[in-house]
PDB file of C-alpha atoms and ligand atoms in Angstrom:
ATOM      1  CA  MET V   1     119.250  89.463  73.520  1.00  0.00           C
ATOM      2  CA  THR V   2     118.378  87.808  70.212  1.00  0.00           C
ATOM      3  CA  ASP V   3     115.445  88.359  67.906  1.00  0.00           C
ATOM      4  CA  ASN V   4     113.016  86.544  69.192  1.00  0.00           C
ATOM      5  CA  ILE V   5     114.053  87.335  72.962  1.00  0.00           C
ATOM      6  CA  VAL V   6     112.966  91.412  72.080  1.00  0.00           C
ATOM      7  CA  GLU V   7     109.292  90.487  70.448  1.00  0.00           C
ATOM      8  CA  ALA V   8     109.105  87.666  73.571  1.00  0.00           C
ATOM      9  CA  PHE V   9     109.493  90.898  75.495  1.00  0.00           C
ATOM     10  CA  SER V  10     107.951  93.703  73.276  1.00  0.00           C
ATOM     11  CA  LYS V  11     104.279  91.030  73.918  1.00  0.00           C
ATOM     12  CA  THR V  12     104.830  90.763  77.507  1.00  0.00           C
ATOM     13  CA  ARG V  13     104.986  94.399  78.314  1.00  0.00           C
ATOM     14  CA  LYS V  14     101.980  94.632  76.754  1.00  0.00           C
ATOM     15  CA  ALA V  15     100.159  92.162  78.528  1.00  0.00           C
ATOM     16  CA  GLY V  16     101.584  93.000  81.188  1.00  0.00           C
ATOM     17  CA  ALA V  17     100.701  96.588  81.132  1.00  0.00           C
ATOM     18  CA  ILE V  18      97.188  95.607  80.525  1.00  0.00           C
ATOM     19  CA  ALA V  19      96.709  93.263  83.710  1.00  0.00           C
ATOM     20  CA  SER V  20      98.561  96.221  85.828  1.00  0.00           C
ATOM     21  CA  ALA V  21      96.138  99.024  84.943  1.00  0.00           C
ATOM     22  CA  ALA V  22      93.153  96.598  85.316  1.00  0.00           C
ATOM     23  CA  LEU V  23      94.938  96.556  89.448  1.00  0.00           C
ATOM     24  CA  ASP V  24      95.173 100.297  89.193  1.00  0.00           C
ATOM     25  CA  GLU V  25      91.561 100.461  88.283  1.00  0.00           C
ATOM     26  CA  VAL V  26      90.390  97.845  91.021  1.00  0.00           C
ATOM     27  CA  VAL V  27      92.297 100.319  93.571  1.00  0.00           C
ATOM     28  CA  LYS V  28      89.040 102.944  92.787  1.00  0.00           C
ATOM     29  CA  ILE V  29      86.234 100.458  93.778  1.00  0.00           C
ATOM     30  CA  VAL V  30      87.907  98.668  96.714  1.00  0.00           C
ATOM     31  CA  LYS V  31      85.200  99.132 100.191  1.00  0.00           C
ATOM     32  CA  PRO V  32      83.772  97.936 102.138  1.00  0.00           C
ATOM     33  CA  GLY V  33      80.049  97.442 100.951  1.00  0.00           C
ATOM     34  CA  ILE V  34      81.085  95.389  96.962  1.00  0.00           C
ATOM     35  CA  ALA V  35      81.105  92.830  96.201  1.00  0.00           C
ATOM     36  CA  THR V  36      84.042  90.417  95.604  1.00  0.00           C
ATOM     37  CA  GLU V  37      82.302  89.194  91.964  1.00  0.00           C
ATOM     38  CA  GLN V  38      82.061  93.770  91.196  1.00  0.00           C
ATOM     39  CA  ILE V  39      86.213  92.833  91.336  1.00  0.00           C
ATOM     40  CA  ASP V  40      85.873  90.611  88.542  1.00  0.00           C
ATOM     41  CA  LYS V  41      83.007  92.871  86.077  1.00  0.00           C
ATOM     42  CA  LEU V  42      85.373  95.431  86.239  1.00  0.00           C
ATOM     43  CA  CYS V  43      88.836  93.418  85.235  1.00  0.00           C
ATOM     44  CA  PHE V  44      86.492  91.263  82.600  1.00  0.00           C
ATOM     45  CA  GLU V  45      85.294  94.470  80.908  1.00  0.00           C
ATOM     46  CA  PHE V  46      88.239  96.890  81.430  1.00  0.00           C
ATOM     47  CA  ILE V  47      90.581  94.089  79.710  1.00  0.00           C
ATOM     48  CA  ASN V  48      88.013  93.193  76.355  1.00  0.00           C
ATOM     49  CA  ASP V  49      88.211  96.830  76.471  1.00  0.00           C
ATOM     50  CA  HIS V  50      91.637  96.555  76.044  1.00  0.00           C
ATOM     51  CA  GLY V  51      91.650  93.975  73.128  1.00  0.00           C
ATOM     52  CA  ALA V  52      92.528  90.998  75.058  1.00  0.00           C
ATOM     53  CA  TYR V  53      91.280  88.050  77.009  1.00  0.00           C
ATOM     54  CA  SER V  54      91.177  87.557  80.840  1.00  0.00           C
ATOM     55  CA  ALA V  55      93.249  84.074  80.586  1.00  0.00           C
ATOM     56  CA  PRO V  56      91.371  82.776  83.863  1.00  0.00           C
ATOM     57  CA  LEU V  57      88.346  82.660  82.126  1.00  0.00           C
ATOM     58  CA  PHE V  58      87.511  78.683  81.895  1.00  0.00           C
ATOM     59  CA  TYR V  59      90.791  77.886  82.362  1.00  0.00           C
ATOM     60  CA  ARG V  60      90.662  74.556  83.516  1.00  0.00           C
ATOM     61  CA  GLY V  61      87.135  75.356  84.200  1.00  0.00           C
ATOM     62  CA  PHE V  62      87.946  78.078  86.690  1.00  0.00           C
ATOM     63  CA  PRO V  63      84.941  79.897  86.371  1.00  0.00           C
ATOM     64  CA  LYS V  64      85.793  83.942  86.532  1.00  0.00           C
ATOM     65  CA  SER V  65      87.699  86.070  84.623  1.00  0.00           C
ATOM     66  CA  SER V  66      89.914  86.883  88.403  1.00  0.00           C
ATOM     67  CA  CYS V  67      91.197  85.555  91.133  1.00  0.00           C
ATOM     68  CA  VAL V  68      89.975  87.323  94.270  1.00  0.00           C
ATOM     69  CA  SER V  69      91.509  85.955  97.853  1.00  0.00           C
ATOM     70  CA  PRO V  70      90.034  87.362 101.131  1.00  0.00           C
ATOM     71  CA  ASN V  71      91.939  86.914 104.306  1.00  0.00           C
ATOM     72  CA  HIS V  72      92.905  82.893 104.955  1.00  0.00           C
ATOM     73  CA  VAL V  73      92.348  82.051 101.135  1.00  0.00           C
ATOM     74  CA  VAL V  74      96.334  81.867 100.319  1.00  0.00           C
ATOM     75  CA  CYS V  75      94.732  81.856  96.181  1.00  0.00           C
ATOM     76  CA  HIS V  76      92.424  81.000  93.189  1.00  0.00           C
ATOM     77  CA  GLY V  77      89.485  82.311  95.516  1.00  0.00           C
ATOM     78  CA  ILE V  78      86.234  82.723  93.366  1.00  0.00           C
ATOM     79  CA  PRO V  79      84.743  86.244  92.581  1.00  0.00           C
ATOM     80  CA  ARG V  80      80.968  86.328  93.898  1.00  0.00           C
ATOM     81  CA  ASP V  81      78.266  87.921  96.113  1.00  0.00           C
ATOM     82  CA  LYS V  82      80.193  87.875  99.536  1.00  0.00           C
ATOM     83  CA  ILE V  83      80.805  91.483 100.391  1.00  0.00           C
ATOM     84  CA  LEU V  84      82.978  92.708 101.973  1.00  0.00           C
ATOM     85  CA  ARG V  85      83.709  94.432 105.179  1.00  0.00           C
ATOM     86  CA  GLU V  86      85.787  96.945 106.839  1.00  0.00           C
ATOM     87  CA  GLY V  87      89.324  95.428 107.950  1.00  0.00           C
ATOM     88  CA  ASP V  88      89.141  92.348 105.008  1.00  0.00           C
ATOM     89  CA  ILE V  89      92.294  92.163 103.347  1.00  0.00           C
ATOM     90  CA  ILE V  90      91.833  90.997  99.306  1.00  0.00           C
ATOM     91  CA  ASN V  91      94.470  89.465  96.828  1.00  0.00           C
ATOM     92  CA  VAL V  92      93.401  90.549  93.072  1.00  0.00           C
ATOM     93  CA  ASP V  93      95.246  88.044  90.926  1.00  0.00           C
ATOM     94  CA  VAL V  94      94.408  88.802  86.934  1.00  0.00           C
ATOM     95  CA  THR V  95      96.126  87.574  83.731  1.00  0.00           C
ATOM     96  CA  VAL V  96      95.987  89.421  80.896  1.00  0.00           C
ATOM     97  CA  LEU V  97      96.355  86.900  76.422  1.00  0.00           C
ATOM     98  CA  LYS V  98      97.371  89.729  74.602  1.00  0.00           C
ATOM     99  CA  ASP V  99      98.086  89.025  71.000  1.00  0.00           C
ATOM    100  CA  GLY V 100      98.996  85.555  72.116  1.00  0.00           C
ATOM    101  CA  TRP V 101     101.813  86.443  75.193  1.00  0.00           C
ATOM    102  CA  HIS V 102     100.405  86.688  78.813  1.00  0.00           C
ATOM    103  CA  GLY V 103     101.211  88.988  81.465  1.00  0.00           C
ATOM    104  CA  ASP V 104     100.534  87.914  84.841  1.00  0.00           C
ATOM    105  CA  THR V 105      99.799  90.093  88.178  1.00  0.00           C
ATOM    106  CA  SER V 106      98.465  90.086  91.451  1.00  0.00           C
ATOM    107  CA  ARG V 107      98.487  92.547  94.717  1.00  0.00           C
ATOM    108  CA  MET V 108      96.933  93.132  98.249  1.00  0.00           C
ATOM    109  CA  PHE V 109      94.125  95.586  98.954  1.00  0.00           C
ATOM    110  CA  PHE V 110      93.059  97.313 101.961  1.00  0.00           C
ATOM    111  CA  VAL V 111      88.922  97.533 103.039  1.00  0.00           C
ATOM    112  CA  GLY V 112      88.819 100.299 105.147  1.00  0.00           C
ATOM    113  CA  GLU V 113      91.175 100.247 107.934  1.00  0.00           C
ATOM    114  CA  VAL V 114      92.597  97.096 108.477  1.00  0.00           C
ATOM    115  CA  SER V 115      94.866  95.923 111.820  1.00  0.00           C
ATOM    116  CA  THR V 116      98.447  96.409 112.463  1.00  0.00           C
ATOM    117  CA  LYS V 117      98.964  92.739 112.285  1.00  0.00           C
ATOM    118  CA  ALA V 118      97.445  92.480 108.167  1.00  0.00           C
ATOM    119  CA  LYS V 119      99.538  95.510 107.838  1.00  0.00           C
ATOM    120  CA  LYS V 120     102.860  94.490 108.863  1.00  0.00           C
ATOM    121  CA  LEU V 121     102.524  90.627 106.998  1.00  0.00           C
ATOM    122  CA  ILE V 122     101.427  93.059 103.601  1.00  0.00           C
ATOM    123  CA  LYS V 123     104.405  94.547 103.897  1.00  0.00           C
ATOM    124  CA  THR V 124     106.711  91.808 104.537  1.00  0.00           C
ATOM    125  CA  THR V 125     105.306  89.448 101.786  1.00  0.00           C
ATOM    126  CA  TYR V 126     105.296  92.867  99.008  1.00  0.00           C
ATOM    127  CA  GLU V 127     108.928  93.325  99.957  1.00  0.00           C
ATOM    128  CA  SER V 128     110.130  89.368  99.666  1.00  0.00           C
ATOM    129  CA  MET V 129     108.931  89.815  96.250  1.00  0.00           C
ATOM    130  CA  MET V 130     110.618  92.812  95.303  1.00  0.00           C
ATOM    131  CA  LYS V 131     113.905  91.542  97.363  1.00  0.00           C
ATOM    132  CA  SER V 132     114.395  88.666  95.224  1.00  0.00           C
ATOM    133  CA  ILE V 133     113.439  90.451  91.897  1.00  0.00           C
ATOM    134  CA  ASN V 134     116.542  92.907  92.720  1.00  0.00           C
ATOM    135  CA  ILE V 135     118.608  89.666  92.576  1.00  0.00           C
ATOM    136  CA  LEU V 136     117.866  88.278  89.177  1.00  0.00           C
ATOM    137  CA  LYS V 137     120.198  87.947  86.155  1.00  0.00           C
ATOM    138  CA  ASP V 138     121.818  85.545  83.913  1.00  0.00           C
ATOM    139  CA  GLY V 139     122.850  83.068  85.810  1.00  0.00           C
ATOM    140  CA  ILE V 140     121.343  83.033  88.945  1.00  0.00           C
ATOM    141  CA  ARG V 141     119.057  79.893  90.103  1.00  0.00           C
ATOM    142  CA  ILE V 142     115.871  78.804  91.256  1.00  0.00           C
ATOM    143  CA  GLY V 143     116.770  78.436  94.464  1.00  0.00           C
ATOM    144  CA  ASP V 144     118.149  81.839  94.854  1.00  0.00           C
ATOM    145  CA  ILE V 145     114.998  82.926  94.282  1.00  0.00           C
ATOM    146  CA  GLY V 146     113.181  80.525  97.189  1.00  0.00           C
ATOM    147  CA  SER V 147     115.408  81.258  99.750  1.00  0.00           C
ATOM    148  CA  THR V 148     116.112  85.239  99.584  1.00  0.00           C
ATOM    149  CA  ILE V 149     112.069  85.572 100.083  1.00  0.00           C
ATOM    150  CA  GLN V 150     112.414  82.821 102.976  1.00  0.00           C
ATOM    151  CA  GLY V 151     114.923  83.748 104.726  1.00  0.00           C
ATOM    152  CA  TYR V 152     113.256  87.746 105.050  1.00  0.00           C
ATOM    153  CA  VAL V 153     110.239  85.670 105.684  1.00  0.00           C
ATOM    154  CA  GLU V 154     111.045  83.720 108.527  1.00  0.00           C
ATOM    155  CA  SER V 155     112.618  86.608 109.710  1.00  0.00           C
ATOM    156  CA  LYS V 156     109.293  88.390 110.399  1.00  0.00           C
ATOM    157  CA  GLY V 157     108.027  85.367 111.929  1.00  0.00           C
ATOM    158  CA  PHE V 158     105.336  84.329 109.153  1.00  0.00           C
ATOM    159  CA  SER V 159     105.784  81.873 106.567  1.00  0.00           C
ATOM    160  CA  VAL V 160     106.123  81.119 103.030  1.00  0.00           C
ATOM    161  CA  VAL V 161     103.132  78.659 101.733  1.00  0.00           C
ATOM    162  CA  ARG V 162     104.833  75.109  99.452  1.00  0.00           C
ATOM    163  CA  ASP V 163     101.865  74.242  98.509  1.00  0.00           C
ATOM    164  CA  PHE V 164     101.743  76.615  94.702  1.00  0.00           C
ATOM    165  CA  CYS V 165     104.656  78.545  92.767  1.00  0.00           C
ATOM    166  CA  GLY V 166     105.184  81.056  90.180  1.00  0.00           C
ATOM    167  CA  HIS V 167     106.142  79.346  87.020  1.00  0.00           C
ATOM    168  CA  GLY V 168     107.142  80.178  83.723  1.00  0.00           C
ATOM    169  CA  ILE V 169     104.795  82.434  81.069  1.00  0.00           C
ATOM    170  CA  GLY V 170     104.518  83.695  77.593  1.00  0.00           C
ATOM    171  CA  LYS V 171     102.267  81.572  74.640  1.00  0.00           C
ATOM    172  CA  ASN V 172     101.217  79.477  77.482  1.00  0.00           C
ATOM    173  CA  PHE V 173      99.509  81.230  81.036  1.00  0.00           C
ATOM    174  CA  HIS V 174     101.759  78.456  82.923  1.00  0.00           C
ATOM    175  CA  GLU V 175     105.055  77.202  81.476  1.00  0.00           C
ATOM    176  CA  GLU V 176     107.786  75.413  82.818  1.00  0.00           C
ATOM    177  CA  PRO V 177     109.725  76.102  84.991  1.00  0.00           C
ATOM    178  CA  ASN V 178     108.570  76.445  88.544  1.00  0.00           C
ATOM    179  CA  ILE V 179     109.422  79.026  90.761  1.00  0.00           C
ATOM    180  CA  LEU V 180     109.010  78.018  94.138  1.00  0.00           C
ATOM    181  CA  HIS V 181     109.542  80.452  97.027  1.00  0.00           C
ATOM    182  CA  TYR V 182     111.139  78.492  99.407  1.00  0.00           C
ATOM    183  CA  GLY V 183     114.262  76.638  98.967  1.00  0.00           C
ATOM    184  CA  ASP V 184     118.514  77.063  99.145  1.00  0.00           C
ATOM    185  CA  PRO V 185     121.108  79.096  96.995  1.00  0.00           C
ATOM    186  CA  LYS V 186     123.220  77.872  94.471  1.00  0.00           C
ATOM    187  CA  THR V 187     120.579  74.810  94.237  1.00  0.00           C
ATOM    188  CA  GLY V 188     117.686  74.370  91.580  1.00  0.00           C
ATOM    189  CA  ASN V 189     118.175  75.431  87.996  1.00  0.00           C
ATOM    190  CA  GLU V 190     119.735  78.301  85.793  1.00  0.00           C
ATOM    191  CA  LEU V 191     117.958  81.498  84.932  1.00  0.00           C
ATOM    192  CA  LYS V 192     118.716  82.221  81.251  1.00  0.00           C
ATOM    193  CA  THR V 193     118.452  85.716  79.453  1.00  0.00           C
ATOM    194  CA  GLY V 194     115.151  86.110  77.696  1.00  0.00           C
ATOM    195  CA  MET V 195     113.335  84.180  80.707  1.00  0.00           C
ATOM    196  CA  ILE V 196     109.997  85.347  81.045  1.00  0.00           C
ATOM    197  CA  PHE V 197     108.306  84.192  85.001  1.00  0.00           C
ATOM    198  CA  THR V 198     106.137  84.812  87.509  1.00  0.00           C
ATOM    199  CA  ILE V 199     106.911  85.668  90.977  1.00  0.00           C
ATOM    200  CA  GLU V 200     104.150  85.096  93.685  1.00  0.00           C
ATOM    201  CA  PRO V 201     104.630  84.687  96.585  1.00  0.00           C
ATOM    202  CA  MET V 202     102.081  83.876  99.684  1.00  0.00           C
ATOM    203  CA  ILE V 203     103.048  84.329 103.184  1.00  0.00           C
ATOM    204  CA  ASN V 204     100.672  82.725 105.719  1.00  0.00           C
ATOM    205  CA  GLU V 205     100.411  84.402 109.192  1.00  0.00           C
ATOM    206  CA  GLY V 206     100.441  80.841 110.741  1.00  0.00           C
ATOM    207  CA  LYS V 207     101.690  77.525 109.125  1.00  0.00           C
ATOM    208  CA  TYR V 208     102.391  77.257 105.669  1.00  0.00           C
ATOM    209  CA  GLU V 209      99.838  73.880 104.933  1.00  0.00           C
ATOM    210  CA  THR V 210      96.774  74.747 103.039  1.00  0.00           C
ATOM    211  CA  LYS V 211      93.560  73.010 101.873  1.00  0.00           C
ATOM    212  CA  ILE V 212      90.972  73.042  99.035  1.00  0.00           C
ATOM    213  CA  LEU V 213      87.404  74.266  99.409  1.00  0.00           C
ATOM    214  CA  ASN V 214      84.356  72.211  98.222  1.00  0.00           C
ATOM    215  CA  ASP V 215      84.551  73.845  94.603  1.00  0.00           C
ATOM    216  CA  GLY V 216      88.110  72.475  93.549  1.00  0.00           C
ATOM    217  CA  TRP V 217      89.772  75.685  93.453  1.00  0.00           C
ATOM    218  CA  THR V 218      89.324  78.118  97.008  1.00  0.00           C
ATOM    219  CA  ALA V 219      93.151  77.936  98.591  1.00  0.00           C
ATOM    220  CA  VAL V 220      92.824  78.145 102.422  1.00  0.00           C
ATOM    221  CA  THR V 221      95.591  78.145 104.965  1.00  0.00           C
ATOM    222  CA  LYS V 222      94.738  74.857 107.449  1.00  0.00           C
ATOM    223  CA  ASP V 223      94.948  77.296 110.714  1.00  0.00           C
ATOM    224  CA  LYS V 224      92.256  80.151 109.189  1.00  0.00           C
ATOM    225  CA  THR V 225      95.352  82.866 109.625  1.00  0.00           C
ATOM    226  CA  LEU V 226      95.204  85.469 107.044  1.00  0.00           C
ATOM    227  CA  SER V 227      97.776  85.458 103.766  1.00  0.00           C
ATOM    228  CA  ALA V 228      98.704  87.581 101.933  1.00  0.00           C
ATOM    229  CA  GLN V 229     100.444  87.408  98.040  1.00  0.00           C
ATOM    230  CA  PHE V 230     101.287  89.773  95.709  1.00  0.00           C
ATOM    231  CA  GLU V 231     102.616  89.081  92.191  1.00  0.00           C
ATOM    232  CA  HIS V 232     104.902  90.313  89.050  1.00  0.00           C
ATOM    233  CA  THR V 233     105.762  89.275  85.301  1.00  0.00           C
ATOM    234  CA  VAL V 234     109.731  89.263  84.915  1.00  0.00           C
ATOM    235  CA  GLY V 235     112.570  88.922  82.511  1.00  0.00           C
ATOM    236  CA  ILE V 236     115.584  88.044  82.824  1.00  0.00           C
ATOM    237  CA  THR V 237     117.886  90.822  80.230  1.00  0.00           C
ATOM    238  CA  ASP V 238     121.198  90.609  79.712  1.00  0.00           C
ATOM    239  CA  LYS V 239     122.804  93.069  82.356  1.00  0.00           C
ATOM    240  CA  SER V 240     119.858  92.428  84.881  1.00  0.00           C
ATOM    241  CA  TYR V 241     116.234  92.234  84.506  1.00  0.00           C
ATOM    242  CA  GLU V 242     112.343  93.783  83.593  1.00  0.00           C
ATOM    243  CA  ILE V 243     109.323  93.678  85.821  1.00  0.00           C
ATOM    244  CA  PHE V 244     106.124  93.878  82.973  1.00  0.00           C
ATOM    245  CA  THR V 245     104.013  94.208  85.626  1.00  0.00           C
ATOM    246  CA  LEU V 246     104.601  97.336  88.044  1.00  0.00           C
ATOM    247  CA  SER V 247     101.613 100.188  88.282  1.00  0.00           C
ATOM    248  CA  LYS V 248     102.464 102.924  85.730  1.00  0.00           C
ATOM    249  CA  SER V 249      99.992 105.367  88.696  1.00  0.00           C
ATOM    250  CA  GLY V 250     102.375 103.889  91.296  1.00  0.00           C
ATOM    251  CA  LEU V 251     100.010 101.741  92.617  1.00  0.00           C
ATOM    252  CA  ASP V 252     101.879  98.477  93.720  1.00  0.00           C
ATOM    253  CA  PHE V 253     101.610  98.524  96.768  1.00  0.00           C
ATOM    254  CA  PRO V 254      98.752  99.575  99.401  1.00  0.00           C
ATOM    255  CA  PRO V 255      97.494 101.711 101.158  1.00  0.00           C
ATOM    256  CA  TYR V 256      96.974 103.711  97.665  1.00  0.00           C
ATOM    257  CA  LYS V 257      96.959 107.148  97.543  1.00  0.00           C
ATOM    258  CA  ILE V 258      95.021 108.026  95.077  1.00  0.00           C
TER     259      ILE V 258
HETATM  260  N1  LIG G   1      96.700  83.751  87.972  1.00  0.00           N
HETATM  261  C1  LIG G   1      97.549  82.823  88.501  1.00  0.00           C
HETATM  262  C2  LIG G   1      98.601  82.705  89.323  1.00  0.00           C
HETATM  263  O1  LIG G   1      99.449  83.332  89.119  1.00  0.00           O
HETATM  264  C3  LIG G   1      96.755  81.660  88.181  1.00  0.00           C
HETATM  265  C4  LIG G   1      94.779  81.010  88.386  1.00  0.00           C
HETATM  266  S1  LIG G   1      94.083  79.906  87.779  1.00  0.00           S
HETATM  267  C5  LIG G   1      92.305  80.273  87.949  1.00  0.00           C
HETATM  268  O2  LIG G   1      99.789  81.759  88.053  1.00  0.00           O
HETATM  269  F1  LIG G   1      92.088  79.309  86.660  1.00  0.00           F
HETATM  270  F2  LIG G   1      92.471  80.515  89.280  1.00  0.00           F
HETATM  271  F3  LIG G   1      93.129  81.597  87.750  1.00  0.00           F
HETATM  272 CO1  LIG G   2     101.029  83.808  88.276  1.00  0.00          CO
HETATM  273 CO1  LIG G   3      97.935  85.813  88.895  1.00  0.00          CO
END
């Protein structure tokens, strides 16, 4: 790897570590009765305390530091005074800007005890992301990622959201290329050593169509069924890949045993 790539990886590693550590803190407070804006406050403060910025804050006018997306919200939920109830599922998505480089990650959380079908959706979403990460290496194509996710998700009877995708990331929050979570093997551009991007599949219990609410941000499933998402920031190395946003406490997937 060239010096530039080594530097990009080391900066992204730092940003990614803060982002995943913020989600480790979220694990400690998610329970019935808290408001989604309390999660946002924790993320804002944790990220600031680590000498970094929350990239979502004021990004294209987004008003908060994180996205908190409950139940049928697909992504970009705006943290507010909404109280979480037993049985809700939520996605919390944080993006850290540290020393000029970004790290972007999200996880699902159970609010109290959740339904079997919610657990199955969440497990399938996580496994689809990890299966696609496992194939990463120099020379694979973007369609290989999408087809791995789509094939697995559809085999479980769920659907892959088309309206949002993963993205290159680095000095900018969102860069080329788009990483689609559906598609055909051996299609699309090749991934090359040194590329850094996110994989962040949004998976619906029902149909894949989404719509945006009047706040201009909140994306929901059109059919009001549940939606789940996980996100890692990853990089292609000489021989395989690196995940920059793994939990150092093993809290990558719920239920979080703490
Ligand atoms: N973190 C989201 C992503 O994974 C983007 C959020 S943009 C915001 O790409 F403005 F809603 F924060
Ligand atoms: Co992202
Ligand atoms: Co994100």
